[in-house]
Amino acid sequence: MIKTVKTNFTFLIKNSITSQSCSKPVGKPNMSLKDEYILTNTFPDQARVSFACNSGYEPSGGSPSITCNAGSWSELTLTCRKKSCGALGDVENGNVDYPDGVEFGDKAVITCNPGYALVGAKEILCMAQGWGGRLPVCDAVQCVTPPDVEKATFTPDKESYTYGEVVTYKCSSGLTAIGSLQLTCSDGGKFDVPPPTCTKMFVSFFTAAVQCEDPITGLLDYEDGARPPYGFKSTIKVKCSKGYDLVGEPTLQCTAESKWSPGIPTCKTLLPSPKAQGAHSPIHGVLNALPFSGYNAVYIILHHCCQIVPNCGRQPKLPTICFKLHSHQT
């Protein structure tokens, strides 16, 4: 009987101790138990453990420690936030962008201005200890000397060329260039087009193979020169229809590439400002009467809408009217 009571008492003590212990606690996002508690699965009553923020995160408030109380852990108040790497420095002749920000896991993207090439990494990652790399640099684009062309020269002739610099070829007398005579140093450190070739062509070949489109379309009118079809070296002079101004060169020549040089011009509308006549000014949308050449009693009524001063109130808004009242010949 005594033995049975002793056994039951031992069981009750063990059961009481077990019921007061706590299992391994689980932290909040971006934190873990400190290393000294990782291998322990059960903690006795009144045991105290601590959490730490994961790599790339830092404490932003609260206590990292909790206590086992009668089988339950106290509230964990620690919070962790991403570390900030801050902004990188400036890149001369380039830009640094942060698509997502400057915190742990974000990246900086570096680009160079036109005419400059990136030397180094184009992306840098924000890591636990800061930015994971050095800023690259933007060096000016350089193009090497273009190739020599048989029976041709080019200017300027030097060892290297900067972005946007133009090299111009010239064929020897009596030879014709096939291809572009001008090469431009581009972003990639290469000239934008291949050099031309210089060759002697027969007129009959060009008559059959070279033909430029008719530039006389729309507002462009013929003034002087060749008539279609336009073959190699055909020259024509153009002008704009009445009431339009020419933008570009009026004299065109058909090149070996079947294109007009220096390019077909365009026409823009002439918009002269009429001078004030009589007692009213056109500034605020009033009517002006102008005598029309050749008629004593013919007038052009010009109406300028009140676009700047709404409801100017001086005259009603009327359309432009042209009419002939009488013709008195003297």
Tab-separated table of C-alpha atoms in Angstrom:
chain	number	residue	atom	x	y	z
A	1	MET	CA	0.000	0.000	0.000
A	2	ILE	CA	2.807	2.401	0.873
A	3	LYS	CA	4.593	1.534	-2.387
A	4	THR	CA	1.475	2.323	-4.441
A	5	VAL	CA	1.042	5.743	-2.827
A	6	LYS	CA	4.715	6.582	-3.456
A	7	THR	CA	4.404	5.617	-7.112
A	8	ASN	CA	1.313	7.795	-7.601
A	9	PHE	CA	3.008	10.748	-5.884
A	10	THR	CA	6.036	10.458	-8.199
A	11	PHE	CA	3.727	10.370	-11.247
A	12	LEU	CA	1.874	13.465	-10.085
A	13	ILE	CA	5.130	15.384	-9.603
A	14	LYS	CA	6.426	14.418	-13.057
A	15	ASN	CA	3.074	15.251	-14.675
A	16	SER	CA	2.990	18.621	-12.902
A	17	ILE	CA	6.503	19.471	-14.067
A	18	THR	CA	5.674	18.474	-17.649
A	19	SER	CA	2.498	20.540	-17.692
A	20	GLN	CA	4.421	23.651	-16.576
A	21	SER	CA	7.083	23.459	-19.378
A	22	CYS	CA	6.888	25.214	-22.782
A	23	SER	CA	7.609	23.902	-26.266
A	24	LYS	CA	10.018	25.688	-28.577
A	25	PRO	CA	8.578	29.160	-29.375
A	26	VAL	CA	8.034	30.509	-32.873
A	27	GLY	CA	8.917	34.122	-33.618
A	28	LYS	CA	7.380	36.721	-35.893
A	29	PRO	CA	8.366	37.224	-39.547
A	30	ASN	CA	12.027	38.030	-40.253
A	31	MET	CA	13.340	36.839	-36.861
A	32	SER	CA	14.703	33.613	-35.328
A	33	LEU	CA	15.614	32.176	-31.914
A	34	LYS	CA	19.158	32.954	-30.921
A	35	ASP	CA	21.679	30.204	-31.619
A	36	GLU	CA	21.905	28.976	-27.990
A	37	TYR	CA	18.233	27.925	-28.028
A	38	ILE	CA	18.020	26.345	-31.459
A	39	LEU	CA	18.673	22.719	-30.361
A	40	THR	CA	16.309	22.780	-27.353
A	41	ASN	CA	12.760	21.566	-27.943
A	42	THR	CA	11.286	21.909	-24.414
A	43	PHE	CA	11.844	24.729	-21.922
A	44	PRO	CA	11.056	24.570	-18.172
A	45	ASP	CA	8.745	26.962	-16.382
A	46	GLN	CA	10.266	30.452	-15.965
A	47	ALA	CA	12.803	29.783	-18.731
A	48	ARG	CA	13.728	32.930	-20.657
A	49	VAL	CA	14.730	32.930	-24.349
A	50	SER	CA	15.558	35.670	-26.859
A	51	PHE	CA	15.009	36.256	-30.570
A	52	ALA	CA	17.203	38.109	-33.064
A	53	CYS	CA	16.330	39.730	-36.389
A	54	ASN	CA	17.375	37.778	-39.470
A	55	SER	CA	20.237	38.888	-41.695
A	56	GLY	CA	19.295	42.038	-43.590
A	57	TYR	CA	16.834	43.132	-40.900
A	58	GLU	CA	17.226	45.243	-37.777
A	59	PRO	CA	15.155	45.770	-34.587
A	60	SER	CA	12.546	48.504	-34.912
A	61	GLY	CA	11.074	48.267	-31.406
A	62	GLY	CA	9.931	45.936	-28.633
A	63	SER	CA	11.754	43.393	-26.456
A	64	PRO	CA	13.538	40.388	-27.993
A	65	SER	CA	12.937	38.201	-24.873
A	66	ILE	CA	9.981	36.081	-23.718
A	67	THR	CA	9.392	33.934	-20.568
A	68	CYS	CA	7.737	30.543	-20.082
A	69	ASN	CA	4.889	30.975	-17.550
A	70	ALA	CA	2.960	27.854	-16.528
A	71	GLY	CA	3.246	26.308	-19.977
A	72	SER	CA	2.738	29.478	-22.048
A	73	TRP	CA	5.169	32.007	-23.444
A	74	SER	CA	4.786	35.679	-22.702
A	75	GLU	CA	4.011	38.032	-25.592
A	76	LEU	CA	6.855	38.700	-28.039
A	77	THR	CA	6.938	42.426	-28.806
A	78	LEU	CA	10.084	42.577	-30.953
A	79	THR	CA	9.561	43.824	-34.532
A	80	CYS	CA	12.108	43.702	-37.349
A	81	ARG	CA	12.385	45.893	-40.412
A	82	LYS	CA	14.567	45.789	-43.514
A	83	LYS	CA	17.918	47.514	-43.268
A	84	SER	CA	18.404	50.542	-45.479
A	85	CYS	CA	21.498	50.913	-47.628
A	86	GLY	CA	20.834	54.586	-48.296
A	87	ALA	CA	21.425	56.226	-51.650
A	88	LEU	CA	24.549	55.555	-53.662
A	89	GLY	CA	26.647	58.442	-54.893
A	90	ASP	CA	26.225	60.131	-58.267
A	91	VAL	CA	27.640	58.734	-61.490
A	92	GLU	CA	29.198	61.374	-63.712
A	93	ASN	CA	27.576	61.375	-67.166
A	94	GLY	CA	25.046	58.807	-65.958
A	95	ASN	CA	22.065	58.143	-63.712
A	96	VAL	CA	21.343	55.894	-60.717
A	97	ASP	CA	17.753	54.673	-60.361
A	98	TYR	CA	16.128	52.708	-57.531
A	99	PRO	CA	13.083	50.896	-58.993
A	100	ASP	CA	11.956	49.429	-55.635
A	101	GLY	CA	13.826	51.508	-53.053
A	102	VAL	CA	17.108	51.351	-51.120
A	103	GLU	CA	16.324	48.626	-48.563
A	104	PHE	CA	17.671	45.107	-48.136
A	105	GLY	CA	17.055	43.103	-51.320
A	106	ASP	CA	16.482	46.158	-53.513
A	107	LYS	CA	18.769	47.019	-56.388
A	108	ALA	CA	20.244	50.125	-57.940
A	109	VAL	CA	20.266	50.369	-61.746
A	110	ILE	CA	22.955	52.488	-63.414
A	111	THR	CA	22.666	53.873	-66.942
A	112	CYS	CA	24.926	56.200	-68.914
A	113	ASN	CA	23.968	59.266	-70.915
A	114	PRO	CA	24.022	59.051	-74.738
A	115	GLY	CA	27.596	59.067	-75.947
A	116	TYR	CA	28.936	57.286	-72.858
A	117	ALA	CA	29.560	53.592	-72.184
A	118	LEU	CA	29.192	51.794	-68.837
A	119	VAL	CA	32.363	50.374	-67.316
A	120	GLY	CA	31.403	48.082	-64.432
A	121	ALA	CA	28.216	46.437	-63.169
A	122	LYS	CA	24.906	47.920	-64.326
A	123	GLU	CA	23.094	46.678	-61.179
A	124	ILE	CA	24.120	46.753	-57.491
A	125	LEU	CA	22.213	44.826	-54.787
A	126	CYS	CA	21.464	46.161	-51.297
A	127	MET	CA	22.812	43.473	-48.933
A	128	ALA	CA	22.906	42.952	-45.159
A	129	GLN	CA	26.132	44.918	-44.790
A	130	GLY	CA	25.332	47.609	-47.382
A	131	TRP	CA	25.579	47.920	-51.147
A	132	GLY	CA	27.244	44.871	-52.637
A	133	GLY	CA	29.538	46.513	-55.135
A	134	ARG	CA	31.286	49.641	-56.323
A	135	LEU	CA	29.709	52.258	-58.521
A	136	PRO	CA	30.612	51.881	-62.206
A	137	VAL	CA	31.816	54.768	-64.350
A	138	CYS	CA	30.574	56.170	-67.648
A	139	ASP	CA	33.364	56.684	-70.172
A	140	ALA	CA	32.971	58.682	-73.368
A	141	VAL	CA	32.288	56.487	-76.396
A	142	GLN	CA	35.242	56.270	-78.757
A	143	CYS	CA	35.175	54.993	-82.340
A	144	VAL	CA	38.413	53.812	-83.924
A	145	THR	CA	39.572	55.097	-87.298
A	146	PRO	CA	37.198	53.946	-90.063
A	147	PRO	CA	38.586	51.701	-92.828
A	148	ASP	CA	40.350	53.111	-95.847
A	149	VAL	CA	38.415	53.064	-99.105
A	150	GLU	CA	40.246	52.506	-102.369
A	151	LYS	CA	40.459	55.692	-104.437
A	152	ALA	CA	38.906	57.780	-101.679
A	153	THR	CA	39.926	59.946	-98.747
A	154	PHE	CA	38.076	60.885	-95.563
A	155	THR	CA	38.182	63.796	-93.150
A	156	PRO	CA	38.981	64.317	-90.360
A	157	ASP	CA	41.644	61.620	-90.280
A	158	LYS	CA	42.680	60.753	-86.705
A	159	GLU	CA	43.103	57.808	-84.333
A	160	SER	CA	39.736	58.005	-82.554
A	161	TYR	CA	36.412	59.824	-82.724
A	162	THR	CA	33.936	60.829	-80.021
A	163	TYR	CA	30.216	60.073	-79.995
A	164	GLY	CA	28.330	62.003	-82.683
A	165	GLU	CA	31.467	62.939	-84.633
A	166	VAL	CA	31.081	62.637	-88.414
A	167	VAL	CA	33.608	61.306	-90.922
A	168	THR	CA	33.131	62.377	-94.553
A	169	TYR	CA	34.489	60.379	-97.504
A	170	LYS	CA	35.318	61.815	-100.918
A	171	CYS	CA	35.896	59.750	-104.032
A	172	SER	CA	38.658	60.579	-106.496
A	173	SER	CA	37.721	62.680	-109.520
A	174	GLY	CA	35.604	60.818	-112.056
A	175	LEU	CA	34.445	58.177	-109.583
A	176	THR	CA	31.020	57.765	-108.038
A	177	ALA	CA	30.311	56.773	-104.438
A	178	ILE	CA	28.024	53.813	-103.817
A	179	GLY	CA	26.753	54.064	-100.262
A	180	SER	CA	26.815	56.804	-97.659
A	181	LEU	CA	29.593	59.378	-97.801
A	182	GLN	CA	29.106	60.285	-94.145
A	183	LEU	CA	29.622	57.990	-91.148
A	184	THR	CA	28.639	58.971	-87.594
A	185	CYS	CA	30.245	57.594	-84.415
A	186	SER	CA	27.338	55.922	-82.584
A	187	ASP	CA	26.527	54.711	-79.053
A	188	GLY	CA	28.092	51.295	-79.474
A	189	GLY	CA	31.534	52.670	-80.281
A	190	LYS	CA	31.072	51.909	-83.984
A	191	PHE	CA	30.192	54.000	-87.005
A	192	ASP	CA	26.503	53.827	-87.873
A	193	VAL	CA	26.880	52.713	-91.509
A	194	PRO	CA	29.606	50.982	-93.540
A	195	PRO	CA	31.902	53.123	-95.682
A	196	PRO	CA	31.093	53.670	-99.364
A	197	THR	CA	32.854	52.250	-102.391
A	198	CYS	CA	34.142	54.389	-105.217
A	199	THR	CA	33.726	53.139	-108.765
A	200	LYS	CA	33.404	54.345	-112.327
A	201	MET	CA	29.926	53.714	-113.661
A	202	PHE	CA	28.544	53.993	-117.165
A	203	VAL	CA	25.728	56.417	-117.760
A	204	SER	CA	23.688	53.690	-119.445
A	205	PHE	CA	23.824	51.614	-116.249
A	206	PHE	CA	22.511	54.469	-114.161
A	207	THR	CA	19.811	55.270	-116.684
A	208	ALA	CA	18.426	51.790	-116.156
A	209	ALA	CA	19.218	51.235	-112.466
A	210	VAL	CA	18.832	54.669	-110.854
A	211	GLN	CA	15.497	56.414	-110.668
A	212	CYS	CA	14.272	58.972	-108.155
A	213	GLU	CA	10.624	59.410	-107.244
A	214	ASP	CA	8.730	62.428	-108.530
A	215	PRO	CA	9.030	65.185	-105.896
A	216	ILE	CA	6.159	67.177	-107.426
A	217	THR	CA	3.414	66.142	-105.041
A	218	GLY	CA	1.035	67.944	-102.734
A	219	LEU	CA	2.046	71.591	-102.354
A	220	LEU	CA	5.347	71.295	-104.266
A	221	ASP	CA	5.356	72.685	-107.826
A	222	TYR	CA	7.847	72.384	-110.663
A	223	GLU	CA	9.920	75.505	-111.357
A	224	ASP	CA	12.873	74.511	-113.563
A	225	GLY	CA	15.172	71.636	-114.545
A	226	ALA	CA	14.752	68.016	-115.594
A	227	ARG	CA	11.462	66.278	-116.285
A	228	PRO	CA	10.524	62.703	-115.291
A	229	PRO	CA	11.726	60.045	-115.348
A	230	TYR	CA	14.509	61.276	-113.067
A	231	GLY	CA	17.748	59.351	-113.564
A	232	PHE	CA	21.219	59.643	-112.069
A	233	LYS	CA	22.274	63.283	-111.537
A	234	SER	CA	18.948	64.654	-112.800
A	235	THR	CA	18.553	68.141	-111.348
A	236	ILE	CA	15.275	69.908	-110.680
A	237	LYS	CA	14.215	73.130	-109.007
A	238	VAL	CA	10.945	73.201	-107.051
A	239	LYS	CA	8.761	75.799	-105.370
A	240	CYS	CA	5.704	75.862	-103.139
A	241	SER	CA	2.152	76.642	-104.199
A	242	LYS	CA	0.962	80.216	-103.755
A	243	GLY	CA	0.467	81.087	-100.105
A	244	TYR	CA	3.113	78.671	-98.817
A	245	ASP	CA	6.759	79.013	-97.801
A	246	LEU	CA	9.468	76.522	-98.812
A	247	VAL	CA	11.284	74.775	-95.945
A	248	GLY	CA	14.524	73.288	-97.293
A	249	GLU	CA	16.591	73.592	-100.460
A	250	PRO	CA	14.785	74.286	-103.760
A	251	THR	CA	17.393	72.585	-105.989
A	252	LEU	CA	17.495	68.773	-105.885
A	253	GLN	CA	19.750	66.195	-107.561
A	254	CYS	CA	19.086	62.474	-108.015
A	255	THR	CA	21.895	60.437	-106.405
A	256	ALA	CA	23.233	56.937	-107.071
A	257	GLU	CA	21.039	55.660	-104.219
A	258	SER	CA	17.891	56.817	-106.095
A	259	LYS	CA	17.336	59.538	-103.520
A	260	TRP	CA	17.067	63.292	-103.862
A	261	SER	CA	19.909	65.310	-102.398
A	262	PRO	CA	19.813	67.207	-100.082
A	263	GLY	CA	16.267	65.957	-99.466
A	264	ILE	CA	12.780	66.899	-100.645
A	265	PRO	CA	11.694	70.167	-98.980
A	266	THR	CA	8.300	70.820	-97.400
A	267	CYS	CA	5.836	73.704	-97.525
A	268	LYS	CA	4.346	75.640	-94.639
A	269	THR	CA	1.403	78.011	-94.647
A	270	LEU	CA	2.048	81.735	-94.777
A	271	LEU	CA	0.248	83.478	-91.929
A	272	PRO	CA	0.819	87.232	-92.312
A	273	SER	CA	-0.591	89.543	-89.654
A	274	PRO	CA	-2.847	92.198	-91.279
A	275	LYS	CA	-2.169	95.793	-90.336
A	276	ALA	CA	-4.875	97.742	-88.519
A	277	GLN	CA	-7.058	99.922	-90.758
A	278	GLY	CA	-9.472	102.644	-89.691
A	279	ALA	CA	-10.612	103.080	-86.122
A	280	HIS	CA	-10.357	99.452	-85.004
A	281	SER	CA	-7.467	97.129	-84.241
A	282	PRO	CA	-7.532	93.331	-84.960
A	283	ILE	CA	-5.874	92.500	-81.640
A	284	HIS	CA	-9.117	91.879	-79.759
A	285	GLY	CA	-11.155	90.455	-82.616
A	286	VAL	CA	-12.739	93.494	-84.240
A	287	LEU	CA	-13.417	93.977	-87.943
A	288	ASN	CA	-11.059	95.672	-90.379
A	289	ALA	CA	-11.968	96.996	-93.810
A	290	LEU	CA	-9.214	96.800	-96.433
A	291	PRO	CA	-9.582	98.152	-100.007
A	292	PHE	CA	-9.080	95.449	-102.652
A	293	SER	CA	-6.762	96.414	-105.508
A	294	GLY	CA	-8.596	97.238	-108.791
A	295	TYR	CA	-12.001	98.121	-107.350
A	296	ASN	CA	-13.252	101.295	-105.730
A	297	ALA	CA	-16.084	99.676	-103.823
A	298	VAL	CA	-14.686	96.222	-103.115
A	299	TYR	CA	-13.775	95.416	-99.548
A	300	ILE	CA	-12.492	92.438	-97.671
A	301	ILE	CA	-14.063	92.066	-94.267
A	302	LEU	CA	-11.570	90.364	-91.979
A	303	HIS	CA	-12.785	88.843	-88.763
A	304	HIS	CA	-10.373	87.946	-85.951
A	305	CYS	CA	-12.074	85.891	-83.231
A	306	CYS	CA	-11.712	86.900	-79.600
A	307	GLN	CA	-9.361	84.074	-78.728
A	308	ILE	CA	-7.281	85.968	-76.193
A	309	VAL	CA	-10.001	88.153	-74.662
A	310	PRO	CA	-13.290	86.176	-74.577
A	311	ASN	CA	-16.506	88.187	-74.998
A	312	CYS	CA	-14.591	91.317	-75.929
A	313	GLY	CA	-17.943	92.877	-76.826
A	314	ARG	CA	-16.714	95.237	-79.496
A	315	GLN	CA	-18.092	93.413	-82.535
A	316	PRO	CA	-20.134	90.244	-83.096
A	317	LYS	CA	-18.277	87.134	-84.305
A	318	LEU	CA	-18.824	87.069	-88.072
A	319	PRO	CA	-17.272	84.859	-90.752
A	320	THR	CA	-14.841	86.251	-93.300
A	321	ILE	CA	-16.837	87.845	-96.153
A	322	CYS	CA	-15.547	88.983	-99.532
A	323	PHE	CA	-17.982	90.826	-101.814
A	324	LYS	CA	-18.121	93.389	-104.629
A	325	LEU	CA	-20.624	96.187	-104.189
A	326	HIS	CA	-20.115	98.267	-107.346
A	327	SER	CA	-17.402	98.923	-109.837
A	328	HIS	CA	-16.943	102.554	-110.763
A	329	GLN	CA	-14.367	102.892	-113.455
A	330	THR	CA	-12.952	106.419	-113.875
